[in-house]
Coordinates of C-alpha atoms and ligand atoms in Angstrom, one line a residue:
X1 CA 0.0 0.0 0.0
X2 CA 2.6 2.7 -0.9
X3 CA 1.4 4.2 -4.1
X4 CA -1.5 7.3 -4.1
X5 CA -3.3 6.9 -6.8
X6 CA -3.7 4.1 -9.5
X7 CA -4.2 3.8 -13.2
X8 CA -5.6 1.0 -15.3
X9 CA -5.4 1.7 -18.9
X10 CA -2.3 2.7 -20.8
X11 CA -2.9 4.1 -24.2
X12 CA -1.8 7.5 -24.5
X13 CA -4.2 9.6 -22.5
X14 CA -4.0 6.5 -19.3
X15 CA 0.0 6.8 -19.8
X16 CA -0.6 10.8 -20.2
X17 CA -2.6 11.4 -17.0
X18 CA -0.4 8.7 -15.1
X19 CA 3.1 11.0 -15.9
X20 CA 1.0 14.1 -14.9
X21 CA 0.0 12.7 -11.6
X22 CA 3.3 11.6 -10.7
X23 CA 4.6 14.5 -11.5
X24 CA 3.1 16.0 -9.5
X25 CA 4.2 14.2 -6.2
X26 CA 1.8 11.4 -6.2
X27 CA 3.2 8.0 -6.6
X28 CA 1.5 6.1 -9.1
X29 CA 0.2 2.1 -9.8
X30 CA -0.3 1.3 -13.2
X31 CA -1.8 -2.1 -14.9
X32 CA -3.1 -2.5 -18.6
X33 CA -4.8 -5.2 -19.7
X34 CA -1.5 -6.2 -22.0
X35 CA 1.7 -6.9 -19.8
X36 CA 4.0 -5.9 -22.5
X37 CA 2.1 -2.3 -22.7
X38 CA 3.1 -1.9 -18.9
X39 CA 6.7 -3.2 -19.6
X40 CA 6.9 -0.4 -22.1
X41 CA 6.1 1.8 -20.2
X42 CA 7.6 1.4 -16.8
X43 CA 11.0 0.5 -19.3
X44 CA 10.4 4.2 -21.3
X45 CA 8.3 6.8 -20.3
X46 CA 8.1 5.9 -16.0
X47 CA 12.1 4.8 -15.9
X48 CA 13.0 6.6 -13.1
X49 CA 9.7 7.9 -11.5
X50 CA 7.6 6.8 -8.7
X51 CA 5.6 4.3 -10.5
X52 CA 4.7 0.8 -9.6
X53 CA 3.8 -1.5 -12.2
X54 CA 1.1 -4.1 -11.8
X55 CA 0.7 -7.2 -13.7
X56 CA -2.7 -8.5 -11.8
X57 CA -5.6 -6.5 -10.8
X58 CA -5.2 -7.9 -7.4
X59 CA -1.7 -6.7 -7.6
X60 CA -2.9 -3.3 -8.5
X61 CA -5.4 -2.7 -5.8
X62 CA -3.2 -4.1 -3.1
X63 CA -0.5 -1.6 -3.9
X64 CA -2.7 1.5 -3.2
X65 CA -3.4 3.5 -0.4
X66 CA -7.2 4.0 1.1
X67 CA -9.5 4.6 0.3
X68 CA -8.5 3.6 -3.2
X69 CA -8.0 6.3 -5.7
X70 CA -8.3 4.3 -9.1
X71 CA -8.8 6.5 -12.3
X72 CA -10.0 4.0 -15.3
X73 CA -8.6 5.2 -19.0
X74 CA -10.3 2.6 -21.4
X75 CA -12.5 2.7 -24.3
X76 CA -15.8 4.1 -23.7
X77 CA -18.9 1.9 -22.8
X78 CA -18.8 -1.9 -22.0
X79 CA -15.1 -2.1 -21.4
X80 CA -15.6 0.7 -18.6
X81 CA -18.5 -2.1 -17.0
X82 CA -15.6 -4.8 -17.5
X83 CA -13.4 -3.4 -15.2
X84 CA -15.5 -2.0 -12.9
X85 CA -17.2 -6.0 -12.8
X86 CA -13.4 -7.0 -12.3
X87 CA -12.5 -4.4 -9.6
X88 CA -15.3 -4.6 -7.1
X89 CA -14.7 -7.6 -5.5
X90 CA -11.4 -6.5 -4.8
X91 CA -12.5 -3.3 -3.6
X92 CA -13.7 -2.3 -0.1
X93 CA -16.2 0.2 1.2
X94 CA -15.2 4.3 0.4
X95 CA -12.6 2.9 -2.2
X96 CA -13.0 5.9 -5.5
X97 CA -13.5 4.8 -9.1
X98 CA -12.8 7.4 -11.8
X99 CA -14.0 7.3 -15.2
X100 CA -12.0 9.3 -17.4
X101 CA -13.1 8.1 -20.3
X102 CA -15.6 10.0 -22.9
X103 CA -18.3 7.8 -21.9
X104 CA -21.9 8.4 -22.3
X105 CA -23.5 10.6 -19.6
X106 CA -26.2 8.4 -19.2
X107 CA -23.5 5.5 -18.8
X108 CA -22.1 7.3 -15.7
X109 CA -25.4 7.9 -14.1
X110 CA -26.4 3.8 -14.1
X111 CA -22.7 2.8 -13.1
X112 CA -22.6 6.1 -9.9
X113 CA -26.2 4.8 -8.4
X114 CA -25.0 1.1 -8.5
X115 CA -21.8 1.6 -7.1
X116 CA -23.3 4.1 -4.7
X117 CA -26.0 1.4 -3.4
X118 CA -22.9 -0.7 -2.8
X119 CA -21.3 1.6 -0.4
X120 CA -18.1 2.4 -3.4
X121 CA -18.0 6.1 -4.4
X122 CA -18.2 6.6 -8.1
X123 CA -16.2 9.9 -10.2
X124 CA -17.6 10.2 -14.2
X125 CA -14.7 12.5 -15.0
X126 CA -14.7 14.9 -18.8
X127 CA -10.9 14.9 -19.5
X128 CA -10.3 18.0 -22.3
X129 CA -7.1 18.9 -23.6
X130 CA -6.0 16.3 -26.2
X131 CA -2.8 14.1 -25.5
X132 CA -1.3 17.3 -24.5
X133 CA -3.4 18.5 -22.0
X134 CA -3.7 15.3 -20.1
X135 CA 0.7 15.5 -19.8
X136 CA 0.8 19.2 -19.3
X137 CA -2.2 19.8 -17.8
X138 CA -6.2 19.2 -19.0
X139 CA -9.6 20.8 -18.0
X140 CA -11.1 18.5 -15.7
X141 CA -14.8 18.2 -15.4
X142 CA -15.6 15.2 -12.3
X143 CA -19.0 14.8 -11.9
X144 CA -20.6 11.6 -9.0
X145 CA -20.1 11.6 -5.5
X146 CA -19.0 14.6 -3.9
X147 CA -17.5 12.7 -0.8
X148 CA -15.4 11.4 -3.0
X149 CA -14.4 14.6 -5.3
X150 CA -13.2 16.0 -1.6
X151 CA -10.9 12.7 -1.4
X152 CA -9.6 13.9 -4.8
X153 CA -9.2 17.5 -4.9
X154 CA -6.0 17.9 -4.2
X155 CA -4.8 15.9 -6.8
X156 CA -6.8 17.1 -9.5
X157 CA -6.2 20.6 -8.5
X158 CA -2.4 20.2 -8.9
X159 CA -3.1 18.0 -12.4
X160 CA -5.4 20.6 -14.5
X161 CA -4.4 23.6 -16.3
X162 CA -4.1 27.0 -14.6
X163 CA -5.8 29.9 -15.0
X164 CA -5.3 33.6 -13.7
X165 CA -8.1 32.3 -11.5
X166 CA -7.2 29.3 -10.6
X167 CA -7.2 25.5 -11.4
X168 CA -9.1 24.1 -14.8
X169 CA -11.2 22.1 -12.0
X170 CA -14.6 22.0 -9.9
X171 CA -16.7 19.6 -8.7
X172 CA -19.3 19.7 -11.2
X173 CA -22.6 17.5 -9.8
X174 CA -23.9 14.5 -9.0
X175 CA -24.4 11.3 -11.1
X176 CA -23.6 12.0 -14.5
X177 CA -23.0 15.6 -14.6
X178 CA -19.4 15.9 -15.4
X179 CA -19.7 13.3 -19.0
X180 CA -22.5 15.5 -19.3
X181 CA -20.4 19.0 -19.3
X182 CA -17.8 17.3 -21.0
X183 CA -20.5 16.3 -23.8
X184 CA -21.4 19.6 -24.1
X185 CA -18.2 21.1 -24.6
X186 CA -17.3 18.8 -27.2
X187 CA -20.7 19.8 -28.9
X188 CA -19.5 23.4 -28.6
X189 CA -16.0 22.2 -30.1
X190 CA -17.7 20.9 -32.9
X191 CA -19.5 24.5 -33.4
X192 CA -16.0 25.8 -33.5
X193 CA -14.5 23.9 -35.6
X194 CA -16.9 24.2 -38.5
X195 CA -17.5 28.0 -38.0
X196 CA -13.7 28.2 -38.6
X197 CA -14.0 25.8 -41.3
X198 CA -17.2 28.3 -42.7
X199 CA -14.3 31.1 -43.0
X200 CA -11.8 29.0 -44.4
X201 CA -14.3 28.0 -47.0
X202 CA -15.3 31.5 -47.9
X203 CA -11.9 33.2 -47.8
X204 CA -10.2 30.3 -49.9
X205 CA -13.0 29.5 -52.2
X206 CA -14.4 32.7 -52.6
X207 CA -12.0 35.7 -52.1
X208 CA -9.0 33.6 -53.1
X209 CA -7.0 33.4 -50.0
X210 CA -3.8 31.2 -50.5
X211 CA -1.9 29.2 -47.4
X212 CA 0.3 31.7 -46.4
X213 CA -2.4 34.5 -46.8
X214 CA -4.8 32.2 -45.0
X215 CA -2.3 31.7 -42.3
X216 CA -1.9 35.2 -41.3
X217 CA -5.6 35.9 -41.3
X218 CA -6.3 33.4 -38.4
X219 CA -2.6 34.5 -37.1
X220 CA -4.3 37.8 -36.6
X221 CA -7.8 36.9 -35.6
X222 CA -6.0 35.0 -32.7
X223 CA -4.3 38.5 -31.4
X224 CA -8.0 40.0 -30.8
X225 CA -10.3 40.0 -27.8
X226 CA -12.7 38.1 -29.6
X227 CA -11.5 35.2 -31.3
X228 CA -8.0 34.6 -29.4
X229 CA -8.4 30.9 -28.6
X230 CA -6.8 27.4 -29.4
X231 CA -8.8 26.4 -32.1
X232 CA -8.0 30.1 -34.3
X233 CA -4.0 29.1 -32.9
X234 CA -3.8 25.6 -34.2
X235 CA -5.5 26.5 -37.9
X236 CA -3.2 29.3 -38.2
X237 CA -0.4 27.0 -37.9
X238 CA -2.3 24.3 -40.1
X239 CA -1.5 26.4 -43.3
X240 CA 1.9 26.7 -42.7
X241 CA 2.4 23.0 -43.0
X242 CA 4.0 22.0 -46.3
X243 CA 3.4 18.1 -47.6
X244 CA 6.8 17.0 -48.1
X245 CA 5.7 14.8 -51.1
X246 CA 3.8 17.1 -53.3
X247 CA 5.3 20.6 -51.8
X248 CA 2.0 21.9 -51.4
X249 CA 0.4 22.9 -48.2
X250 CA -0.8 19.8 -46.5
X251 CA -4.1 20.3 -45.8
X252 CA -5.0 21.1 -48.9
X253 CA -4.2 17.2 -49.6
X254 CA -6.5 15.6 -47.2
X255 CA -9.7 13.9 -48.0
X256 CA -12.8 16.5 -46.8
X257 CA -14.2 13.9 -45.0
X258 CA -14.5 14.6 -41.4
X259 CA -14.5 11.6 -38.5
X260 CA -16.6 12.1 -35.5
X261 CA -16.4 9.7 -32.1
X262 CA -19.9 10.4 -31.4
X263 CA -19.9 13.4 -28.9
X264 CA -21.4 15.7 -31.0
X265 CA -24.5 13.6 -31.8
X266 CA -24.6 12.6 -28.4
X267 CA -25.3 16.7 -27.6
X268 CA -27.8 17.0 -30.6
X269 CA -29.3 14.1 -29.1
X270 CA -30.1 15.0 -25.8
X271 CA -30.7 18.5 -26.8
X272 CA -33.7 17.0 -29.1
X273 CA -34.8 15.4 -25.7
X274 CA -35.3 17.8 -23.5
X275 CA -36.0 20.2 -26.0
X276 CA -33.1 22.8 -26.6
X277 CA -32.8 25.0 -29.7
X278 CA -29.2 24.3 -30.7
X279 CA -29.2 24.5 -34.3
X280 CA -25.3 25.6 -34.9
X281 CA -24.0 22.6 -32.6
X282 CA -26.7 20.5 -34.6
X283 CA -25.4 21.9 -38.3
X284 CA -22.0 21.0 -37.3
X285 CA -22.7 17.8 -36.9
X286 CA -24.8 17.3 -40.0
X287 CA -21.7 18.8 -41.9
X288 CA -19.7 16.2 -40.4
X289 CA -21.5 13.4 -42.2
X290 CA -22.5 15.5 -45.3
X291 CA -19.0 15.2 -45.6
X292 CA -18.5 11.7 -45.4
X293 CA -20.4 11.3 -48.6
X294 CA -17.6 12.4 -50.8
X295 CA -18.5 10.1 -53.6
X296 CA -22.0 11.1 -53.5
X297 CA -20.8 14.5 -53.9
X298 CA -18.4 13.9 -56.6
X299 CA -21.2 12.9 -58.4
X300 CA -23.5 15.4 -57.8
X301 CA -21.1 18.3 -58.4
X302 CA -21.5 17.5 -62.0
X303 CA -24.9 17.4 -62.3
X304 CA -26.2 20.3 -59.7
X305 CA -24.6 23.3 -61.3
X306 CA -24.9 26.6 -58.8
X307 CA -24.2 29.9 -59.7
X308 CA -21.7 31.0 -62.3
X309 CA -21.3 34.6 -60.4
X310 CA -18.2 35.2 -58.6
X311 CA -17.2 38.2 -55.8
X312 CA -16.0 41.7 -57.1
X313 CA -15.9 43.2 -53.8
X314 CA -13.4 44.4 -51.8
X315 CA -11.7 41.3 -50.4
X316 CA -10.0 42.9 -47.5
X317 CA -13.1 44.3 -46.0
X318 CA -14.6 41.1 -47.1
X319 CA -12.3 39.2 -44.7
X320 CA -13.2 41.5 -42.1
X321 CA -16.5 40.7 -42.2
X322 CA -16.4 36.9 -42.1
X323 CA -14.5 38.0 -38.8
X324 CA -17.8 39.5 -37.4
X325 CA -19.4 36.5 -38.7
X326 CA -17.9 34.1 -37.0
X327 CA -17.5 35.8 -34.0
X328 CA -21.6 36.4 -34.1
X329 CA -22.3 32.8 -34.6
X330 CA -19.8 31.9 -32.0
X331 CA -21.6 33.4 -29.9
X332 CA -24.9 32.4 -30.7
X333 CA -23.1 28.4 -30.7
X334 CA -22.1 28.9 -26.8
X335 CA -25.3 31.0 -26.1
X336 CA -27.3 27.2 -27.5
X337 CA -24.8 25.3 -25.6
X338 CA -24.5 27.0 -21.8
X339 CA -28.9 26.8 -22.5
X340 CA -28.3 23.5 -23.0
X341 CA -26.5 23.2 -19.7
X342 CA -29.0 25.4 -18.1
X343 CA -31.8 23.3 -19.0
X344 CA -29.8 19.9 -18.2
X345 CA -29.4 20.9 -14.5
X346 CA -32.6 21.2 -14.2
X347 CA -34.1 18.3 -15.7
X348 CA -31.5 16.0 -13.9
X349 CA -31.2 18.0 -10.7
X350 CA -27.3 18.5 -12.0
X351 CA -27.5 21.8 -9.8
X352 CA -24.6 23.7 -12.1
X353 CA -22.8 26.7 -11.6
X354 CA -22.8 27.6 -15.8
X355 CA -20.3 30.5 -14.5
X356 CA -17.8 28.0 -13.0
X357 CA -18.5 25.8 -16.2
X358 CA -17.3 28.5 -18.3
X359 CA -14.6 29.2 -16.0
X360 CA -12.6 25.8 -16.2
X361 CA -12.6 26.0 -19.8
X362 CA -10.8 29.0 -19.7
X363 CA -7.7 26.7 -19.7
X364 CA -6.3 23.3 -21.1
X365 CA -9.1 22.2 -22.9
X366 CA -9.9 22.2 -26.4
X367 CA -12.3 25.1 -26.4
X368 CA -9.6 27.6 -24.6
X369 CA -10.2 31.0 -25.6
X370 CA -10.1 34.4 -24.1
X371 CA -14.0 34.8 -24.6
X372 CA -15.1 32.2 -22.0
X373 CA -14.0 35.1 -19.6
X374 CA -16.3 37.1 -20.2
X375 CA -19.0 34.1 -20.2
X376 CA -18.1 33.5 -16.8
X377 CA -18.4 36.9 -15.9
X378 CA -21.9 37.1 -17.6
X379 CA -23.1 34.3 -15.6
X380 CA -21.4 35.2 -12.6
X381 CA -23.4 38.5 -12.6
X382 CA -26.4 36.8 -13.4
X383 CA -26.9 33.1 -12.6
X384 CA -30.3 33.1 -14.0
X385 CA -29.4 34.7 -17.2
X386 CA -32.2 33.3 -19.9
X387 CA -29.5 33.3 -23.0
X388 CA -26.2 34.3 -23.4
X389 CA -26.9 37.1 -25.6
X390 CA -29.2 38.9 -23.4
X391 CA -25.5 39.4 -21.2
X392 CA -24.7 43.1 -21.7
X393 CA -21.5 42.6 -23.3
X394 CA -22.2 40.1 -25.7
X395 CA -25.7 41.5 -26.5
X396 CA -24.1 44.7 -27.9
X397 CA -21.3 43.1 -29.5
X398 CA -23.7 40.9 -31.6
X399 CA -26.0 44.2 -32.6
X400 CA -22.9 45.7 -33.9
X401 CA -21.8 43.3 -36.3
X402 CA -25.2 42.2 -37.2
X403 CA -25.1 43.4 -40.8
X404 CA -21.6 41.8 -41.9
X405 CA -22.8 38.6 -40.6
X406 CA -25.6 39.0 -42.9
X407 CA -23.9 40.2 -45.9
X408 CA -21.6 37.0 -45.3
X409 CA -24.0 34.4 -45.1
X410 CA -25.9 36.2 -48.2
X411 CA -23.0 36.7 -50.3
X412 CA -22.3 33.1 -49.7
X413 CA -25.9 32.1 -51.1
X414 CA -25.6 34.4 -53.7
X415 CA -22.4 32.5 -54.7
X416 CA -23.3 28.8 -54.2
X417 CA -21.0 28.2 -50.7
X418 CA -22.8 26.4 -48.0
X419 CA -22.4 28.2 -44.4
X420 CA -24.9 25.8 -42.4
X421 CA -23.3 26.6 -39.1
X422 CA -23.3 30.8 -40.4
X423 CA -26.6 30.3 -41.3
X424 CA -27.9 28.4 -38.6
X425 CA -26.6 30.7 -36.2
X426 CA -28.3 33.8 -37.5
X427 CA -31.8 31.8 -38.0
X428 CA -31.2 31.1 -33.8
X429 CA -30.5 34.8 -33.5
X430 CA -33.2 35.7 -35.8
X431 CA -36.0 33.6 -34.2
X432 CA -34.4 34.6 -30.4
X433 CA -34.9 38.0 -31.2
X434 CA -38.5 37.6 -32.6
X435 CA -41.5 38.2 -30.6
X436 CA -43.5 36.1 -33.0
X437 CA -43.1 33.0 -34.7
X438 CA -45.1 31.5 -37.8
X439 CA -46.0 28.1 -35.3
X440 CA -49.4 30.2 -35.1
X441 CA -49.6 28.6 -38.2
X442 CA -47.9 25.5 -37.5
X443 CA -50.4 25.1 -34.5
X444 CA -54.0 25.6 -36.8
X445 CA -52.5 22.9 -39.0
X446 CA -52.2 20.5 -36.3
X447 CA -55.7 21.1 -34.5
X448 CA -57.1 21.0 -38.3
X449 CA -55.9 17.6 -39.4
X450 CA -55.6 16.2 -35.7
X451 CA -57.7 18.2 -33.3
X452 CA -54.5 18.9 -31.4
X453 CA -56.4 22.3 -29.5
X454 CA -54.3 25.5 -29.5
X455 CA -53.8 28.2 -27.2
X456 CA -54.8 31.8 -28.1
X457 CA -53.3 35.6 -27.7
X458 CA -56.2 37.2 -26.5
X459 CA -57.8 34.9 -24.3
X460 CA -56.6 32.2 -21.7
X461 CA -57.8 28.3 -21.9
X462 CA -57.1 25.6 -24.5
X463 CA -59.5 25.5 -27.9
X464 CA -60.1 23.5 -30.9
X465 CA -61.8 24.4 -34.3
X466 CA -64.0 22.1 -36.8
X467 CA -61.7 23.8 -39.3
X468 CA -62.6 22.0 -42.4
X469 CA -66.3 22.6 -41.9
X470 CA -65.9 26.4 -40.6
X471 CA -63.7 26.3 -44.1
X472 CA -65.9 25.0 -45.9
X473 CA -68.6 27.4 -45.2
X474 CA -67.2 30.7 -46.1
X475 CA -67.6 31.7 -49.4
X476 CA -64.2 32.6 -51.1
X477 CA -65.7 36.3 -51.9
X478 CA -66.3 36.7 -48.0
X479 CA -62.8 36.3 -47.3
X480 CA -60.9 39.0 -45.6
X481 CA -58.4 41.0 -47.7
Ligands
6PG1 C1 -11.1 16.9 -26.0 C2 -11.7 16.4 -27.2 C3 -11.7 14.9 -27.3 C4 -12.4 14.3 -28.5 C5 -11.6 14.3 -29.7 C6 -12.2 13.7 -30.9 O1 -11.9 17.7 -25.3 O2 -10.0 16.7 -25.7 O3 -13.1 16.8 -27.3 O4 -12.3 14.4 -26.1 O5 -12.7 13.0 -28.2 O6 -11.2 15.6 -30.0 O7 -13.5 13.9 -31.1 P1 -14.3 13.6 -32.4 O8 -13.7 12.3 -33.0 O9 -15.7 13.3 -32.1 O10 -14.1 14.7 -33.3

């Protein structure tokens, strides 16, 4: 019993979050499933460190301290139930299991009540930051049993990223809470990355942009208040990569095809559930797999001819304004996913500080950016804030760069480009903003062909009409103009 805290799992984010916690001045256990995994491990990357190396699950739990601080690093879903199956009878009463996998938020709540009823405490823990992060420090998001979260603190404090105000880390909830923020992030990382890909699209396939110009555009949105963040950094430095084969810039070699793990869907989905407007997150994901059908496409392109017209504008201001864009529908994306969150606490009793959410993203995770500040600060001031964009700061912000963000998205119909996740963004702000909707409509065609009642403007109660008889009687001529 001599090592702190124990790791079962070693592909590179288990191995990742091991060498952080040692380094930290926790001695470390470590067992994977493959003994020569471990071996190359303890024989490379742990030579030297406080790390023991265990070959037997029995093994592993007798070399850790109690209560037992064991953070699990396999592939998401059934393999997580394996090892918890494996571990419990090993384990005693108070003993901590981690889930740091990306595993379903629902997952997390079956396996925290079950282990819960049988007196083990239970952490479903987001883990953001990419291989990186998880060395060098990630954004943690642990969500279960708060007993157990105290037990952990000071570990995970030391472990995440820091921030001017403090670690990347807080307990997030009960149950499932913290896969569930971690879900939601990744759905607001999936908003990012196809607004960015939006610009690229319109600067490179509509004004012209090569690499190098492309480069220092998101080199200099990355220098301003607004769009400075990870996601801006890395594309920047994207198209500056050369492929050494062909001498031309590397990504403009790879197949437009984009993979998804299923974290994104898993946001759209829930967000369908309990009924959250989140049409940028939801567009992002729908590009995904538009883009898988390459062939499809391939095809299509030669038969679905758009517009011939091309842009004679001025390409600098032009690139301004797909700044404003972007930044709008940015906006609108995080506005869709911290209502998301907002409605999620409630409906599963989650109890979230959307502030302190916004806070621990500031740093290490994939997300980072300098505007999740000033989301924390809008929440902080209000914790009952409706929408994002009702936050004084970001409300005027979006008013004043309304009209390039709709010059972008119609210069982009004009000229045959898709924007869904531009688009989508203004039809949320557009619909937000309205104080009535066409589903007047939407609601008299229900209660016509289904008797589905409706409610009315002027008068309370719930009320039907025989519309196809009360149509039927009015004589066309007696129709109101
Ligand atoms: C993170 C990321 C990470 C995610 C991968 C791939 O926060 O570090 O969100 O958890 O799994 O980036 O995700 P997709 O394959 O779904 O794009």
């Amino acid at each position: 019993m001599t090592q702190q805290f124990g790791v079962i799992g070693l592909a590179v984010m288990g191995e990742n979050l091991a060498l952080n916690v040692e380094r930290n001045g926790f001695p470390v256990a470590v067992y994977n499933r493959s003994r020569e995994k471990t071996d190359e491990f303890m024989a490379t990357r742990a030579k030297g460190k406080n790390f023991v190396a265990a070959y037997t699950l029995e093994d592993f739990v007798a070399s850790l301290e109690r209560p037992r601080k064991i953070l699990i690093m396999v592939k998401a879903g059934a393999p997580v139930d394996a090892v918890i199956d494996q571990l419990k009878p090993l384990l005693d009463e108070g003993d901590i299991l981690i889930d740091g996998g990306n595993s379903l938020f629902t997952d997390t709540q079956r396996r925290a009540a079950a282990l819960e009823s049988e007196k083990f405490t239970f952490i479903g823990m987001g883990v953001s930051g990419g291989e990186e992060g998880a060395l060098l420090g990630p954004s943690l998001m642990p969500g279960g049993t708060k007993q157990a979260y105290d037990y952990l603190e000071p570990i995970l404090t030391r472990i995440a990223a820091q921030v001017d105000d403090g670690p990347c880390v807080t307990y997030i909830g009960p149950g499932g809470a913290g896969h569930y923020v971690k879900m939601v992030h990744n759905g607001i990382e999936y908003g990012d990355m196809q607004l960015i890909a939006e610009a690229y699209d319109l600067m490179k396939n509509v004004l012209g942009l090569n690499a190098t110009q492309l480069h220092e555009v998101f080199a200099e949105w990355n220098t301003t208040d607004e769009l400075n963040s990870y996601l801006i950094e890395i594309t920047a430095d994207v198209f500056k990569v050369m492929d050494p084969d062909t001498g031309i810039p590397l990504v403009d070699e790879i197949l437009d095809a984009a993979g998804q793990k299923g974290t994104g869907r898993w946001t759209v989905d829930n967000a369908l559930e309990i009924g959250v407007p989140i049409p940028t997150i939801i567009a992002a994901v729908t590009a995904r797999i538009m883009s898988s059908y390459k062939q499809e496409r391939v095809a299509a392109a030669k038969e679905l001819v758009g517009p011939s017209t091309t842009f004679d504008g001025d390409v600098k201001a032009f690139v301004a304004k797909v700044r404003d864009a972007l930044y709008c529908s940015k906006m609108c994306s995080y506005a869709q996913g911290m209502a998301l969150l907002s409605k999620a606490s409630q409906v599963y009793g989650f109890n979230l500080n959307l502030g302190e959410c916004a806070r621990i993203w500031k740093g290490g995770c994939i997300i980072r950016a300098g505007f999740l500040n000033k989301i924390k600060h809008a929440f902080d001031d209000n914790p009952s804030l409706p929408n994002l964009l009702l936050a004084p700061e970001f409300k005027q912000s979006i008013l004043d760069r309304q009209s390039a963000w709709r010059e972008v998205v119609a210069t982009a119909a004009r000229l045959g480009i898709a924007v869904p996740a531009f688009s989508a963004s203004l039809d949320y702000f557009d619909s937000y903003r309205r104080d009535r909707l066409p589903q007047n409509l939407t609601q008299a065609q229900r209660d016509y062909f289904g008797a589905h009642t409706y409610e009315r403007i002027d008068k309370p109660g719930v009320f039907h009409t025989d519309w196809i008889h009360v149509a039927d009687e009015v004589p066309e001529p007696m129709m109101a103009k």
